[in-house]
PDB file of C-alpha atoms in Angstrom:
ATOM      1  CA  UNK A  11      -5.566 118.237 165.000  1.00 48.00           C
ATOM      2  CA  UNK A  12      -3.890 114.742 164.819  1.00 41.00           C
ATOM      3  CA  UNK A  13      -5.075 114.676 161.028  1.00 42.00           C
ATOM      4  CA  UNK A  14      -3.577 117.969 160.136  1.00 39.00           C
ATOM      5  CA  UNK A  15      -0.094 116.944 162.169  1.00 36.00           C
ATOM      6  CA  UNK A  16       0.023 113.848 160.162  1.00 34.00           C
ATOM      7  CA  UNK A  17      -0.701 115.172 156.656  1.00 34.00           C
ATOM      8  CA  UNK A  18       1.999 118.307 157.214  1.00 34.00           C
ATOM      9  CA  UNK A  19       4.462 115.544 158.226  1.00 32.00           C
ATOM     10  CA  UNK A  20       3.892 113.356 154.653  1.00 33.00           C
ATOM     11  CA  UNK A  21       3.391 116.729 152.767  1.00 36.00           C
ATOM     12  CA  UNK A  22       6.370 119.121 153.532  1.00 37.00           C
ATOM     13  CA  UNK A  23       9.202 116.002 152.946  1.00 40.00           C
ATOM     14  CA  UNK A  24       7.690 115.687 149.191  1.00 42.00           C
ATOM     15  CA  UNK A  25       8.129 119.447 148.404  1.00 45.00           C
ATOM     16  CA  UNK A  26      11.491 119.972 149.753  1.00 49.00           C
ATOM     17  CA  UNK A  27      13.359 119.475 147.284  1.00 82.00           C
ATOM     18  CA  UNK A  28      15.115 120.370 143.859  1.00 92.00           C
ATOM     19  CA  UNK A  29      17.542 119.663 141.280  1.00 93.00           C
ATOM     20  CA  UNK A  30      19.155 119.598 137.793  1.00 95.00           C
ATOM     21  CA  UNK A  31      17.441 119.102 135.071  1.00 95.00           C
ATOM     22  CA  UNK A  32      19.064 120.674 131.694  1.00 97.00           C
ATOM     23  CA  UNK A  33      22.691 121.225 131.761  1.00 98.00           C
ATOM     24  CA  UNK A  34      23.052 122.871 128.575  1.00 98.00           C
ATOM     25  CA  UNK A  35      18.962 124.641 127.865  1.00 98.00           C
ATOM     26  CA  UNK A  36      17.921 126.508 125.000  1.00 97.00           C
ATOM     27  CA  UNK A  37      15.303 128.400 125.642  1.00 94.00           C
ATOM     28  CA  UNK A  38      13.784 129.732 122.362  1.00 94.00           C
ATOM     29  CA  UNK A  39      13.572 126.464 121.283  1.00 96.00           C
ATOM     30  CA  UNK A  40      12.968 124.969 124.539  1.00 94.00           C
ATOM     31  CA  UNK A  41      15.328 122.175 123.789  1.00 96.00           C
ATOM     32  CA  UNK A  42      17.420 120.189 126.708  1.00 97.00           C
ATOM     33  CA  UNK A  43      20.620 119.526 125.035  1.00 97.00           C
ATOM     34  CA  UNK A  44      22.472 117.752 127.519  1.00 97.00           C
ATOM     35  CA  UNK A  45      21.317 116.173 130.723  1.00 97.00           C
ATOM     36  CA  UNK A  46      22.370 115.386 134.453  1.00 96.00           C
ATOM     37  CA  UNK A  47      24.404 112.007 135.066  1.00 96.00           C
ATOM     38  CA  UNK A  48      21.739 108.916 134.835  1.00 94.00           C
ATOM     39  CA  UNK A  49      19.047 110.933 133.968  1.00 93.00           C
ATOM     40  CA  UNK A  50      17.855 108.852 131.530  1.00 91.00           C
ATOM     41  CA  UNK A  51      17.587 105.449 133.712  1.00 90.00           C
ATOM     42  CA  UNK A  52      14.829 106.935 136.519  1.00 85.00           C
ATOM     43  CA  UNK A  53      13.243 110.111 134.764  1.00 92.00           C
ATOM     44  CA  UNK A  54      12.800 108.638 130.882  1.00 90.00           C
ATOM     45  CA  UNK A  55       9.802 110.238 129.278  1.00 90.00           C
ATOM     46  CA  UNK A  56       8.414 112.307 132.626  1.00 90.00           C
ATOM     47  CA  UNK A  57       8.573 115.828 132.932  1.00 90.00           C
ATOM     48  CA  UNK A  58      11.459 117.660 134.298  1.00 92.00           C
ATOM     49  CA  UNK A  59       9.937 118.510 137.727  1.00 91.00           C
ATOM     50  CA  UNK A  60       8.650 114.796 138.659  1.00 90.00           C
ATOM     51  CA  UNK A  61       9.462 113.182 142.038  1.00 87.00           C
ATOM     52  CA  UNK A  62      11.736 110.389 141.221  1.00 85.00           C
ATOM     53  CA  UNK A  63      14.414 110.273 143.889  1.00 78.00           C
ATOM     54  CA  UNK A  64      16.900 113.057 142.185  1.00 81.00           C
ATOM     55  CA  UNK A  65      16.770 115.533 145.150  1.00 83.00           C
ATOM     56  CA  UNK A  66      20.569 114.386 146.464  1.00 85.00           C
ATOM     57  CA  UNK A  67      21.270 115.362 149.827  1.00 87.00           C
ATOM     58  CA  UNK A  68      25.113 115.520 150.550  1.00 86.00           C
ATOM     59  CA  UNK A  69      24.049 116.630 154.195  1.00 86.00           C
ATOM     60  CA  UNK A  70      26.949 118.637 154.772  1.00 89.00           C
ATOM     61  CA  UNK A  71      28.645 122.015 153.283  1.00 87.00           C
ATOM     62  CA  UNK A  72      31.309 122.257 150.460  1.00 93.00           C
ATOM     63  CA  UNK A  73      33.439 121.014 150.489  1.00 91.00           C
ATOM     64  CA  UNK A  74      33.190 117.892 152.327  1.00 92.00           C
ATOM     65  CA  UNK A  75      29.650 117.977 150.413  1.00 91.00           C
ATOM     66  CA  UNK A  76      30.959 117.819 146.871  1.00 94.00           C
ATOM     67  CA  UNK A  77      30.264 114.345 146.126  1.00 94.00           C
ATOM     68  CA  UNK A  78      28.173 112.672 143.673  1.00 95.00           C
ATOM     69  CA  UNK A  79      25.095 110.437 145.099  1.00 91.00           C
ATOM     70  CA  UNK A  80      26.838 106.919 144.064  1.00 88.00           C
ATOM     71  CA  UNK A  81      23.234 105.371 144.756  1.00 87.00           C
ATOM     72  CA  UNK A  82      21.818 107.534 141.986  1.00 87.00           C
ATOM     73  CA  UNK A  83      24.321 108.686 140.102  1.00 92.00           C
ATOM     74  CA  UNK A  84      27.149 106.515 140.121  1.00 91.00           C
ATOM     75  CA  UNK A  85      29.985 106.910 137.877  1.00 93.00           C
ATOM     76  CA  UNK A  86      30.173 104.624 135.144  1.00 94.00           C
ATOM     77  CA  UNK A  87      32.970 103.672 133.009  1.00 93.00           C
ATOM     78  CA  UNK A  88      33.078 105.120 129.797  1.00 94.00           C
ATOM     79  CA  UNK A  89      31.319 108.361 131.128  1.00 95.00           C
ATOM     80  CA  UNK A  90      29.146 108.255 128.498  1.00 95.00           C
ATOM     81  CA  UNK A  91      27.470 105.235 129.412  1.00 96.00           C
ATOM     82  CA  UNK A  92      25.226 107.280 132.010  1.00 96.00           C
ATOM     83  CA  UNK A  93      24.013 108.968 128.402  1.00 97.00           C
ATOM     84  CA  UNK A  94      21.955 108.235 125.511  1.00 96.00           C
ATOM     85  CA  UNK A  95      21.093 109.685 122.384  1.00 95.00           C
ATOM     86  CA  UNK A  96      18.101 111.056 123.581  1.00 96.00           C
ATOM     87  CA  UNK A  97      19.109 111.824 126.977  1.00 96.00           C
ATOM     88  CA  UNK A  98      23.145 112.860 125.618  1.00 97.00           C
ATOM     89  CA  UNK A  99      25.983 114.394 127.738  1.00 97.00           C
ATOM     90  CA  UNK A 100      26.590 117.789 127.222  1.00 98.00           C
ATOM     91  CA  UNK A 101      28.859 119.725 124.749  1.00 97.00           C
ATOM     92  CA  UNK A 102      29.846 123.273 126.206  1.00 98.00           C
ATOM     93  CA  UNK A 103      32.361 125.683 124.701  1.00 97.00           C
ATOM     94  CA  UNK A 104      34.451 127.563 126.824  1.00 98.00           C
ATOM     95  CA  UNK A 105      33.756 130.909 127.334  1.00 97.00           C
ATOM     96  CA  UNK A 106      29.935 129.874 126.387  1.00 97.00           C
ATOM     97  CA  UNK A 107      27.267 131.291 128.553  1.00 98.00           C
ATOM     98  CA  UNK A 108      25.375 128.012 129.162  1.00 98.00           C
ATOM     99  CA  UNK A 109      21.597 128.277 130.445  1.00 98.00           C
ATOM    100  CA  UNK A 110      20.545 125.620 133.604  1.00 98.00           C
ATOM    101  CA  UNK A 111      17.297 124.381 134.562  1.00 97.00           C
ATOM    102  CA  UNK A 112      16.068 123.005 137.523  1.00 96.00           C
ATOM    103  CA  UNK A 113      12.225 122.856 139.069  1.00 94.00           C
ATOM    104  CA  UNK A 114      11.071 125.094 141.704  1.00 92.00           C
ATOM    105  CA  UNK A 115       8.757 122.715 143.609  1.00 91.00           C
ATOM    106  CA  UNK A 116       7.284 125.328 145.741  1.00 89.00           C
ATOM    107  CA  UNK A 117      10.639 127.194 146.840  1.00 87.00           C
ATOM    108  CA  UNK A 118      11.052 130.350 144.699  1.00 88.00           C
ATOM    109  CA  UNK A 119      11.596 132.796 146.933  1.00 86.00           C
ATOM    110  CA  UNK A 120      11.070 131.147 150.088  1.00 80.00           C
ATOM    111  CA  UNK A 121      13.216 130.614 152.966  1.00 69.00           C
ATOM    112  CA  UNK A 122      17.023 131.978 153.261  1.00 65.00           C
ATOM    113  CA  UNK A 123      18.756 130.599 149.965  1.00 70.00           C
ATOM    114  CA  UNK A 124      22.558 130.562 148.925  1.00 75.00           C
ATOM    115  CA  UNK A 125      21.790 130.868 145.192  1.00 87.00           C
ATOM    116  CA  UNK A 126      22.394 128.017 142.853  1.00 95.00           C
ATOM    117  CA  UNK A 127      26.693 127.206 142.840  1.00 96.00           C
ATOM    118  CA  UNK A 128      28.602 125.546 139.665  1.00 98.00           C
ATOM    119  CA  UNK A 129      31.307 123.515 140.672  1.00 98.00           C
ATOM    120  CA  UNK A 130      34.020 121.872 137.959  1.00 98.00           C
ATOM    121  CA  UNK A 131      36.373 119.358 137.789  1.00 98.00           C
ATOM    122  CA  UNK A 132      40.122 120.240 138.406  1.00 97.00           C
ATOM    123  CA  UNK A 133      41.471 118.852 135.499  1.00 96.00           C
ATOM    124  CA  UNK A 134      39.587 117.152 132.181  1.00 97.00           C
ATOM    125  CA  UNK A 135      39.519 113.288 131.249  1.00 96.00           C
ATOM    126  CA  UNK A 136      39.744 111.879 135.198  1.00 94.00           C
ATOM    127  CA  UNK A 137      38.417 108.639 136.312  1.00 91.00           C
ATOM    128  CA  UNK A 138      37.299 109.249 139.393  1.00 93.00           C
ATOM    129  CA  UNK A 139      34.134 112.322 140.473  1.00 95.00           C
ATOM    130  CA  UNK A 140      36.435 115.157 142.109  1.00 96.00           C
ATOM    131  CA  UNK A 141      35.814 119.081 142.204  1.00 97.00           C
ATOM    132  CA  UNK A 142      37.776 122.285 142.669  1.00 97.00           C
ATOM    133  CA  UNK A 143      36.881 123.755 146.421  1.00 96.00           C
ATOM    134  CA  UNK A 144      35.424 126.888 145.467  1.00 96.00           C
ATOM    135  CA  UNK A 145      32.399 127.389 143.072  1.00 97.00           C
ATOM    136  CA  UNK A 146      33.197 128.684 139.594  1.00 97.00           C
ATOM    137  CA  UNK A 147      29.487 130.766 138.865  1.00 97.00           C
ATOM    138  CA  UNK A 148      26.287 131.589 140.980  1.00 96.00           C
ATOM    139  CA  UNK A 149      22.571 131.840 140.012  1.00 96.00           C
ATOM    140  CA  UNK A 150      19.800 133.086 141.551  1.00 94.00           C
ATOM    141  CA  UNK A 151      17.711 129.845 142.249  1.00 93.00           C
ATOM    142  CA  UNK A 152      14.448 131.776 142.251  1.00 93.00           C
ATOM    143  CA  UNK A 153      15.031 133.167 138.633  1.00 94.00           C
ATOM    144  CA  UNK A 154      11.741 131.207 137.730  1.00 95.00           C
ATOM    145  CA  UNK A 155       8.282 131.110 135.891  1.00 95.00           C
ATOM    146  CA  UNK A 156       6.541 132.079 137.682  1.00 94.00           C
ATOM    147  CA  UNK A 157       8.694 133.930 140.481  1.00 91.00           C
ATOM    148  CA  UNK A 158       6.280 132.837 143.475  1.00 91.00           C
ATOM    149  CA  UNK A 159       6.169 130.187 146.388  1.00 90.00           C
ATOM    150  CA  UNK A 160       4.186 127.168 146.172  1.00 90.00           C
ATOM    151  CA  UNK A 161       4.275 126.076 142.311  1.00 92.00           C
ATOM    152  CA  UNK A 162       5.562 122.734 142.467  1.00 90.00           C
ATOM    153  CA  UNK A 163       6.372 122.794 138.521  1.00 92.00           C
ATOM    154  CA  UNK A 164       7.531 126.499 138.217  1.00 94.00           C
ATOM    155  CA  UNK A 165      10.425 126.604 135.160  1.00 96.00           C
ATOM    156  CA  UNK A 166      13.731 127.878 136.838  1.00 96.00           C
ATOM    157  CA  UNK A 167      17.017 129.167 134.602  1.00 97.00           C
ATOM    158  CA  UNK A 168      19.843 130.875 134.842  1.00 97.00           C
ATOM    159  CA  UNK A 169      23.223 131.471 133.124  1.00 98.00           C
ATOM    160  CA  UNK A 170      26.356 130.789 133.894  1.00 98.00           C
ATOM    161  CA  UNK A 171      29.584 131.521 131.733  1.00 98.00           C
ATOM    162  CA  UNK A 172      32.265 128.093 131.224  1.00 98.00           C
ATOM    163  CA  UNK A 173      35.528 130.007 132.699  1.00 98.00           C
ATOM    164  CA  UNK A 174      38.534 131.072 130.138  1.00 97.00           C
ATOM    165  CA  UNK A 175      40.701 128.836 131.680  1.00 96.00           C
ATOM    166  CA  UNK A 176      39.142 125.914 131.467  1.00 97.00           C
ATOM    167  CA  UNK A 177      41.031 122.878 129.829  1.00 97.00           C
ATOM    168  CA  UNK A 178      39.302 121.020 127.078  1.00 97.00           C
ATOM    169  CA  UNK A 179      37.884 117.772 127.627  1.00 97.00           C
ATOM    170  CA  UNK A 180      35.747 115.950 129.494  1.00 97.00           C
ATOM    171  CA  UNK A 181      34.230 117.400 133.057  1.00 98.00           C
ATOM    172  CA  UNK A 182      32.343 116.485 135.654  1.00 98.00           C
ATOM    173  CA  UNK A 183      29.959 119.665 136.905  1.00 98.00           C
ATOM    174  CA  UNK A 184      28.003 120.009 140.226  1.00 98.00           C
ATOM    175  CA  UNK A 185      24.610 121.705 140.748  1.00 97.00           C
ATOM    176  CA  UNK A 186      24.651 122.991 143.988  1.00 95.00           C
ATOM    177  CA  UNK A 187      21.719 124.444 146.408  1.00 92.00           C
ATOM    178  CA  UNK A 188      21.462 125.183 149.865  1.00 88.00           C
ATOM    179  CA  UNK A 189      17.595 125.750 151.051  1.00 83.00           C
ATOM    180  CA  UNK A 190      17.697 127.451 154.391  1.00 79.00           C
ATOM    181  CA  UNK A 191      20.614 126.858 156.505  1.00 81.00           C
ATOM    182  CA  UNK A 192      22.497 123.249 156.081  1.00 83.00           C
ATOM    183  CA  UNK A 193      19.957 122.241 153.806  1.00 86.00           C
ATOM    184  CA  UNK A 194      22.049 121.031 151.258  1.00 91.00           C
ATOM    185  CA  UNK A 195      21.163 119.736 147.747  1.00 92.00           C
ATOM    186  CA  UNK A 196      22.865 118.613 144.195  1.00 95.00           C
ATOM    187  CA  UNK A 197      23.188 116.969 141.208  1.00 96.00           C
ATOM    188  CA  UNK A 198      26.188 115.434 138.745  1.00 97.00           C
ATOM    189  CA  UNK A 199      26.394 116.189 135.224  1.00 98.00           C
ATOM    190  CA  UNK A 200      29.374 115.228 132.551  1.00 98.00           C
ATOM    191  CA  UNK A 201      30.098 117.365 130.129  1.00 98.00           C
ATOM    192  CA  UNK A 202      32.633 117.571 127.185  1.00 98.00           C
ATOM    193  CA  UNK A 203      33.915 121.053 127.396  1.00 98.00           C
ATOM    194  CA  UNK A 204      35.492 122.369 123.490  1.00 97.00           C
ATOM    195  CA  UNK A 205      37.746 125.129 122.328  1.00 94.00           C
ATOM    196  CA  UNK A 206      35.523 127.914 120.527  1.00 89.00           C
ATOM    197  CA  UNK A 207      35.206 126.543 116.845  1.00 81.00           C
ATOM    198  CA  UNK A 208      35.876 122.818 117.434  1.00 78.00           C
ATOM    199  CA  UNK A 209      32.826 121.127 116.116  1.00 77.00           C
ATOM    200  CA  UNK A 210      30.638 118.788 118.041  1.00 72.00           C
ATOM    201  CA  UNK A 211      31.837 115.264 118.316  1.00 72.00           C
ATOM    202  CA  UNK A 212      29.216 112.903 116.550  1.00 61.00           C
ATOM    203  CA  UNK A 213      27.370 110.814 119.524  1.00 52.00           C
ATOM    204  CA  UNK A 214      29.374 108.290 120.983  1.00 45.00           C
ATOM    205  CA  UNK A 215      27.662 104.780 121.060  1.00 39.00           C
ATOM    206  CA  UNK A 216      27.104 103.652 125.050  1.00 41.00           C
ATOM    207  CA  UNK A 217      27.502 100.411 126.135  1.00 37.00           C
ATOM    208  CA  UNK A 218      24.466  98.761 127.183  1.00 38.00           C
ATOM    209  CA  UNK A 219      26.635  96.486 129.941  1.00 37.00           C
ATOM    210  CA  UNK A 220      28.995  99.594 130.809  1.00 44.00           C
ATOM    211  CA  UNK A 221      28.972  98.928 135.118  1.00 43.00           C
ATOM    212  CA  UNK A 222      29.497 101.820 137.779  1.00 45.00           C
ATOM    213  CA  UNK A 223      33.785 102.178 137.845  1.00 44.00           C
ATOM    214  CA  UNK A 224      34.440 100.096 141.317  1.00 39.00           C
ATOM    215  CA  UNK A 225      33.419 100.884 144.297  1.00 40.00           C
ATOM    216  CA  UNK A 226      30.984 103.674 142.989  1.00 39.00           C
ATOM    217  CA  UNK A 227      27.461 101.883 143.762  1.00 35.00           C
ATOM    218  CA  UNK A 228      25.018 101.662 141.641  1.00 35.00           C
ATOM    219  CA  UNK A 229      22.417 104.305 140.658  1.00 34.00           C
ATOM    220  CA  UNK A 230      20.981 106.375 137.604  1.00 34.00           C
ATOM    221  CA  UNK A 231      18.068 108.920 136.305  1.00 34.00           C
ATOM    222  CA  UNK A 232      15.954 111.344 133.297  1.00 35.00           C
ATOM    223  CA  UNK A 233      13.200 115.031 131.753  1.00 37.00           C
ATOM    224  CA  UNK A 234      11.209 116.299 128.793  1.00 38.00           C
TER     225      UNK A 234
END
């Protein structure tokens, strides 16, 4: 009985988890074309549902919650140092209906769950992490392949549509999950956000020495 208490306790922390892994997903193609902030530092060449420390825990609600893990994903200055051309920031057009992916590991449908929440930015272009109060789309979290519990690498996606209203330029965008009640969860992506028919900037060079902006810790991460 000792053994079984022992191996729950290691087992049920690893599982409990989830997070952003493809900001901006085509499916058909199956094709990640923009990732979460620092995903390229800790998850470079694994696959999008590894265990690698990106399961952020805010431990409280929105919106004291809405803050970026500055021990994982710290802000850096340009924002496009936490990019690379393989792992690149996101381009999203507003009005686009942009497609999200994140891991099940083992929770579709299981337990009481909030649903997946976007938050954005208040205004484009800022230098510090900062979000409007209220979330600007849902998803279902369980929207996954397959739509069971206990399938650690089970493919979740859903849409969400980049608001009307939206000012061009650069944005910071939260991933947001709650797991049962006050389980809280989520992830920081930056994304350049375009008027319909701009084309897509050419990739920006990043600066190997580019440093957190101060006071921001240090942190990063990465999927296939």
């Amino acid at each position: 009985a000792t053994s079984l208490l022992l191996l729950a306790f290691w087992v049920v922390p690893a599982v409990s988890h989830s997070w952003l892994a493809c900001v901006d997903y085509e499916a058909d193609s199956g094709q990640c074309r923009g990732y979460a902030r620092n995903w390229f530092n800790v998850m470079r060449g694994a696959s999008f549902f590894t265990d690698r420390g990106r399961d952020n825990r805010p431990g409280t609600d929105f919106p004291e919650g809405l803050v970026c893990d500055q021990r994982k994903e710290a802000r850096t200055d340009p924002v496009t140092a936490a990019y690379d051309e393989t792992y690149p920031m996101a381009n999203l057009f507003i009005g686009q209906t942009v497609r999200w992916r994140w891991p099940a590991k083992n929770h579709a449908t299981v337990g009481v769950q909030r649903g997946v929440q976007v938050f954005i930015s208040p205004q484009p272009n800022a230098n510090t992490d900062a979000f409007k109060p209220q979330p600007i789309a849902e998803m279902d979290f369980s929207k996954c392949d397959p739509p069971r519990p206990n399938v650690d690498n089970a493919d979740c996606q859903d849409t969400w549509v980049v608001p009307a209203d939206t000012q061009p330029g650069i944005h910071t965008l939260m991933w947001w999950w709650e797991f049962n009640q006050g389980e809280f969860y989520n992830s920081c992506a930056d994304v350049n956000i375009l008027r319909p028919g701009v084309p897509f900037p050419t990739a920006a060079p990043t600066s190997p020495t580019a440093q957190p902006t101060p006071g921001s810790g240090g942190g990063a991460e990465a999927e296939v």
